[in-house]
Every structure is written in C-alpha cells, then in structure tokens.
XYZ file of C-alpha atoms in Angstrom:
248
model
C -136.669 197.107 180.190
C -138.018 198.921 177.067
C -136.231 199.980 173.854
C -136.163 203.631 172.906
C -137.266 203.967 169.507
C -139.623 205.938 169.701
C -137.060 208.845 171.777
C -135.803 211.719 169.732
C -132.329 210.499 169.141
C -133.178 206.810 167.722
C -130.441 204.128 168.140
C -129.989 202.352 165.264
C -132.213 198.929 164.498
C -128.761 197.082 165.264
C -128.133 198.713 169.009
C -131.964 198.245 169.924
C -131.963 194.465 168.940
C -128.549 194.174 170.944
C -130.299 196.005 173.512
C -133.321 193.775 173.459
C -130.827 190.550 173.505
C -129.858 192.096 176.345
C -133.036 191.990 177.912
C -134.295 188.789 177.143
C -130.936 187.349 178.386
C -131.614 188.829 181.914
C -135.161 188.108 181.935
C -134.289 184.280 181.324
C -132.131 183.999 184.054
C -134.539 185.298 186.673
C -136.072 182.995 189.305
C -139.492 182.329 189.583
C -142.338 182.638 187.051
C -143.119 185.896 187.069
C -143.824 187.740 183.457
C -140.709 190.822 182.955
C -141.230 193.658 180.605
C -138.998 193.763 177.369
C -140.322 196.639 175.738
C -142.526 197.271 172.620
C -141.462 194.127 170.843
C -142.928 191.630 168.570
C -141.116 188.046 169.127
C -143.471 186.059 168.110
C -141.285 185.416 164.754
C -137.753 183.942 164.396
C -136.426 187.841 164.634
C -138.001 190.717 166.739
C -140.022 193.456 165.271
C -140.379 196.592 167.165
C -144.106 197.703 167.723
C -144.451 201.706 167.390
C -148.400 202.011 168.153
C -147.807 203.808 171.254
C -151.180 202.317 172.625
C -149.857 198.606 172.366
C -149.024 197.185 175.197
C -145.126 195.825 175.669
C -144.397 192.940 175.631
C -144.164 190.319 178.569
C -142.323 187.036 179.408
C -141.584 184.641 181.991
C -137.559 183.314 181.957
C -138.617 180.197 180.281
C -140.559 181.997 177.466
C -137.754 184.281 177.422
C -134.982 181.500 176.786
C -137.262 180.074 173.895
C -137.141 183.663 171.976
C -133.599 183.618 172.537
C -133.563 180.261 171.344
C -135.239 180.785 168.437
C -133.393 183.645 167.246
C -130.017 182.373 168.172
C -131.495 179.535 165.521
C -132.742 181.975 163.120
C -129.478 183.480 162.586
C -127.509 180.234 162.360
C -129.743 178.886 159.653
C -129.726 182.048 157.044
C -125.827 181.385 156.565
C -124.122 184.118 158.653
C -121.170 182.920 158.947
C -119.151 184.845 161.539
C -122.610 183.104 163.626
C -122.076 179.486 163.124
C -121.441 178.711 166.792
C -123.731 181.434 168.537
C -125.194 180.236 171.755
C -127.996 181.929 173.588
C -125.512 182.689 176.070
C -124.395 186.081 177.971
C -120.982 185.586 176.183
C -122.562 185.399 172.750
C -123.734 188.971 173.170
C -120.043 189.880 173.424
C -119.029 188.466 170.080
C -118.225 191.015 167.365
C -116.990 190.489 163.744
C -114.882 193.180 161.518
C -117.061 193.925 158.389
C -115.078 193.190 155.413
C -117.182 195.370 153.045
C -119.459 197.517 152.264
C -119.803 201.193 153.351
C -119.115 200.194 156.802
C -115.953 198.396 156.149
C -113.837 198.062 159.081
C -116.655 198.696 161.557
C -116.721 195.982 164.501
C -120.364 194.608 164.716
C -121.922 192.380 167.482
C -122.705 189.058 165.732
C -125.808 188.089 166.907
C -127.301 191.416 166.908
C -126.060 192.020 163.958
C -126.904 188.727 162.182
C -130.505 189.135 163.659
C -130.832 192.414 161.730
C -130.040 190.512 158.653
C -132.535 188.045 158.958
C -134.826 190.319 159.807
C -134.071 192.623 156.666
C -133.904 189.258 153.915
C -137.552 188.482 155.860
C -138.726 191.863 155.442
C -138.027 192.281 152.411
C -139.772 189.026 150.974
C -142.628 189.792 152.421
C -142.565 193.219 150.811
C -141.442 191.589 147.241
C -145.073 189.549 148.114
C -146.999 192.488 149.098
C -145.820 194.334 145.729
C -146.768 190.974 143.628
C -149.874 190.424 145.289
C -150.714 194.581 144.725
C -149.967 194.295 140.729
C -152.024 191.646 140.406
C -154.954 193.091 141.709
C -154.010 196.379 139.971
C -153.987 194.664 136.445
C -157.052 192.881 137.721
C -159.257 196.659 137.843
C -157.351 197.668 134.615
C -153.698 197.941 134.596
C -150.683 198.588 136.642
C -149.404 201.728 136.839
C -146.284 204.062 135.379
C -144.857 206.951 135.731
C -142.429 208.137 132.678
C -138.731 208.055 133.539
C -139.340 205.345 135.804
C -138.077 201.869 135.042
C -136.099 198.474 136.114
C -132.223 198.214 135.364
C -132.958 196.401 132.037
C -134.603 200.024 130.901
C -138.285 198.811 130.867
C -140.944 200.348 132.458
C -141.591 199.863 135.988
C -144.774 198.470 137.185
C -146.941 199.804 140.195
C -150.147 198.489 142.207
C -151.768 202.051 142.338
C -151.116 205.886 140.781
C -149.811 207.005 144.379
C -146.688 204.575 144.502
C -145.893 205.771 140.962
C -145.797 209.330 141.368
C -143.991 209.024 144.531
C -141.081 206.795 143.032
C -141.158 209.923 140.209
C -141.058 212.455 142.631
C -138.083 210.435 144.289
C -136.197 209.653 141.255
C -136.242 213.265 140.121
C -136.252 215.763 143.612
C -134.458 212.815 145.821
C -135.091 210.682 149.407
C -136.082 214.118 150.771
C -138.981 214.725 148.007
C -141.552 214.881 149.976
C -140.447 217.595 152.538
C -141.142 220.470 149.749
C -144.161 221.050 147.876
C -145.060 217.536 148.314
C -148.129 217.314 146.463
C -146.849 219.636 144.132
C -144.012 217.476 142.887
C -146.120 214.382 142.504
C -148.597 216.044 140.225
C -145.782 216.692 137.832
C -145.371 213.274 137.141
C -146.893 211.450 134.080
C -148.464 208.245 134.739
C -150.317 205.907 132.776
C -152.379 202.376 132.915
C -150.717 199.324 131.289
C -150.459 195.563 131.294
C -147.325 193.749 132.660
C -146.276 189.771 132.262
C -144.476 188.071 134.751
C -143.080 184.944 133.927
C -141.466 183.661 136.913
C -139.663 185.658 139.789
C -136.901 186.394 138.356
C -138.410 188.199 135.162
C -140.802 190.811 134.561
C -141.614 192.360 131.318
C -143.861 195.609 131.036
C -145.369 198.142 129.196
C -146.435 201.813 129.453
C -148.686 200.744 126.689
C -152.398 199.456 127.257
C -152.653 195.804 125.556
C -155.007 192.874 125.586
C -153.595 189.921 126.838
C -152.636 188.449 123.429
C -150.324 191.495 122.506
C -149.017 191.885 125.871
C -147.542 187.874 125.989
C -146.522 188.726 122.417
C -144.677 191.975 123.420
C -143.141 189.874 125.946
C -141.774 187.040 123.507
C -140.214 189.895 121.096
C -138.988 191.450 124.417
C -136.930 188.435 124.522
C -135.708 188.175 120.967
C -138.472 186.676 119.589
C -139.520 186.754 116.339
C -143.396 185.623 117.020
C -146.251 187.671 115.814
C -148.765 184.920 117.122
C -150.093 184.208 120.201
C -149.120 180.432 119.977
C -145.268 181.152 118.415
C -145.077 183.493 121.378
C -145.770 180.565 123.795
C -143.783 178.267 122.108
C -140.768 180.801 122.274
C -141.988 181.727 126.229
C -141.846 177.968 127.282
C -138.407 177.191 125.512
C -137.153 179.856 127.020
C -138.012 179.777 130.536
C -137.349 175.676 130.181
C-alpha cells in the first residue's frame, strides 16, 4: 500500500491522505501482528506528512498501531473545529462521508470529510510552524545585522517586509514582479534585479510588526515604531510609554 506522490501525474494532498485513510483502515482490521506497509508516510503527528526522500524507508504498522493513527487523526480533526467532522469515527463508513463546500474557489465541490478535514489540520499546523521558522530566522538575521528588504516588497499595511536572509528577499521580488513561475526564466537573472537592503524591524506581539528599509539603532527603531502608531514621542521613554498603552 504506498501513495503515489512521487508518480508523474500527482494526486492532490486531499486524494493521497484519503488514500492513506484507506490504508490504515485495512491494515487495522487485519489479524495477527504482523507490521503492513502504508507507504512513505510520517504519522507520528496528529496528521500525516508524506516523506519524499526516496531513500527513506515506508512506513510500517501492526493493526493495533494502525487503529491508534487512525485514532489520533480522527481526534485531530474533531478538535480544530471542522464542523461538517463533529461525529467522525475511525470507521470504514467515515471514509464515505463527504460535505458540499459552501465557499471558496471550490464552491460546490463534494469533499470527503475526514480527508478533507485532515488536510486542514495539517495546513493550520504547517503553517505555524512556518510563521515560527520565519520568527525564529529574523531574529537571528537582526542578530548578524539586520533583516532584509527588497524595494516594492511590503505587508498589506504598506510597510516594508522583513526577511531572515538576502535570498528570500530577492526571490519574493522576483515573484512579486515576473509571477509564481519566476524562476523558470533567467532565474538568477531576475533576482539580481532586485534592490535589497539591511534594516532593523520591531515586533511587538504576533499580531504586529513594524519595519524599516532604514538601518537604525535600537532607540530610533522603537521610536519609529511608536510614531508608526500615531505617536507623537521623540524619546526613547515617551515611545515606551505610548508602546505599553497601546498594546495594554
């Protein structure tokens, strides 16, 4: 039982986790002990993660270790809120369930709910853990001198847009300005057009981020900030003040 993803014509991440519930449903109701081969799958989380190093080995399980993924998942996907998933058993009628999106692009489209809600949970994780990676980069980017820039480049609220290293900023240039596709043509090329620059950025909690394509010390940058904000403060100490009634 392995999942294709690695074939020419990929199935999308939805259709390989359905076919992996798949799996793990007929692997835990086997008799006996004996491991059964799911594929190229990480399950060791509470949602599955395909493994594309072709020289990792896939992945085995006995039924009983193959009910407890199942188990956890089916969990997973109750507890992030999906609602259409409220009631999903690890059962071989839960894989049959399907819900009617009600929005988006793929309005209309019939989905199977737990393979579905899986992907979801998998995505929100995913994405958190990338959010971290980012943080965790800036920091030690500001750290050995500043984040980076690239010109053009910035958040919705117009400001500048903060980077852990030159590469991620010319390649989010290149993208804004050739497209997804950037890279296919003249790669290196492109990225060189883009202008880039060291600076300081302040973040005040996760929700906020305020940054410069302008060098300062870290007086003038929590200064910038305050004004940012509609401060007034041309002092270090009126800045905080402002910062901590603000934030309060």
């Amino acid at each position: 039982m392995q999942n294709d993803v690695k074939n020419d014509v990929q199935p999308t991440m939805i259709e390989s986790i359905a076919t992996l519930l798949q799996s793990l449903v007929t692997v835990s109701k086997s008799k006996g002990r004996s491991k059964v081969d799911i594929g190229r799958w990480d399950v060791s989380k509470g949602y599955p993660d395909p493994l594309y190093d072709d020289e990792a080995p896939n992945t085995m399980l006995t039924p009983k270790q193959a009910s407890a993924v199942l188990a956890r998942f089916c969990q997973s996907v109750i507890d992030s809120g999906y609602k259409p998933a409220s009631k999903l058993t690890t059962s071989q009628h839960a894989l049959t369930l399907t819900h009617t999106l009600t929005s988006g692009k793929n309005q209309g489209n019939k989905v199977p709910v737990f393979a579905y809600g899986l992907n979801k949970v998998r995505r929100d994780a995913r994405r958190v853990l990338k959010a971290d990676a980012r943080a965790a980069g800036l920091v030690k980017a500001q750290a050995e001198g500043g984040a980076w820039f690239a010109v053009g480049v910035t958040n919705k609220d117009g400001t500048g847009k903060a980077f852990p290293s030159e590469k991620k900023a010319r390649n989010a240039w290149a993208n804004m300005t050739f497209g997804a596709d950037w890279y296919k043509t003249d790669k290196e090329a492109r990225k060189s057009q883009a202008s880039v620059s060291r600076g300081t950025y302040v973040a005040f909690d996760e929700n906020t981020v305020i940054t410069s394509d302008t060098v300062f010390t870290s007086d003038e940058a929590l200064i910038a900030a305050a004004q940012k904000l509609g401060s007034k403060a041309s002092t270090v100490r009126g800045a905080k003040t402002f910062l901590a009634r603000h934030f309060s």
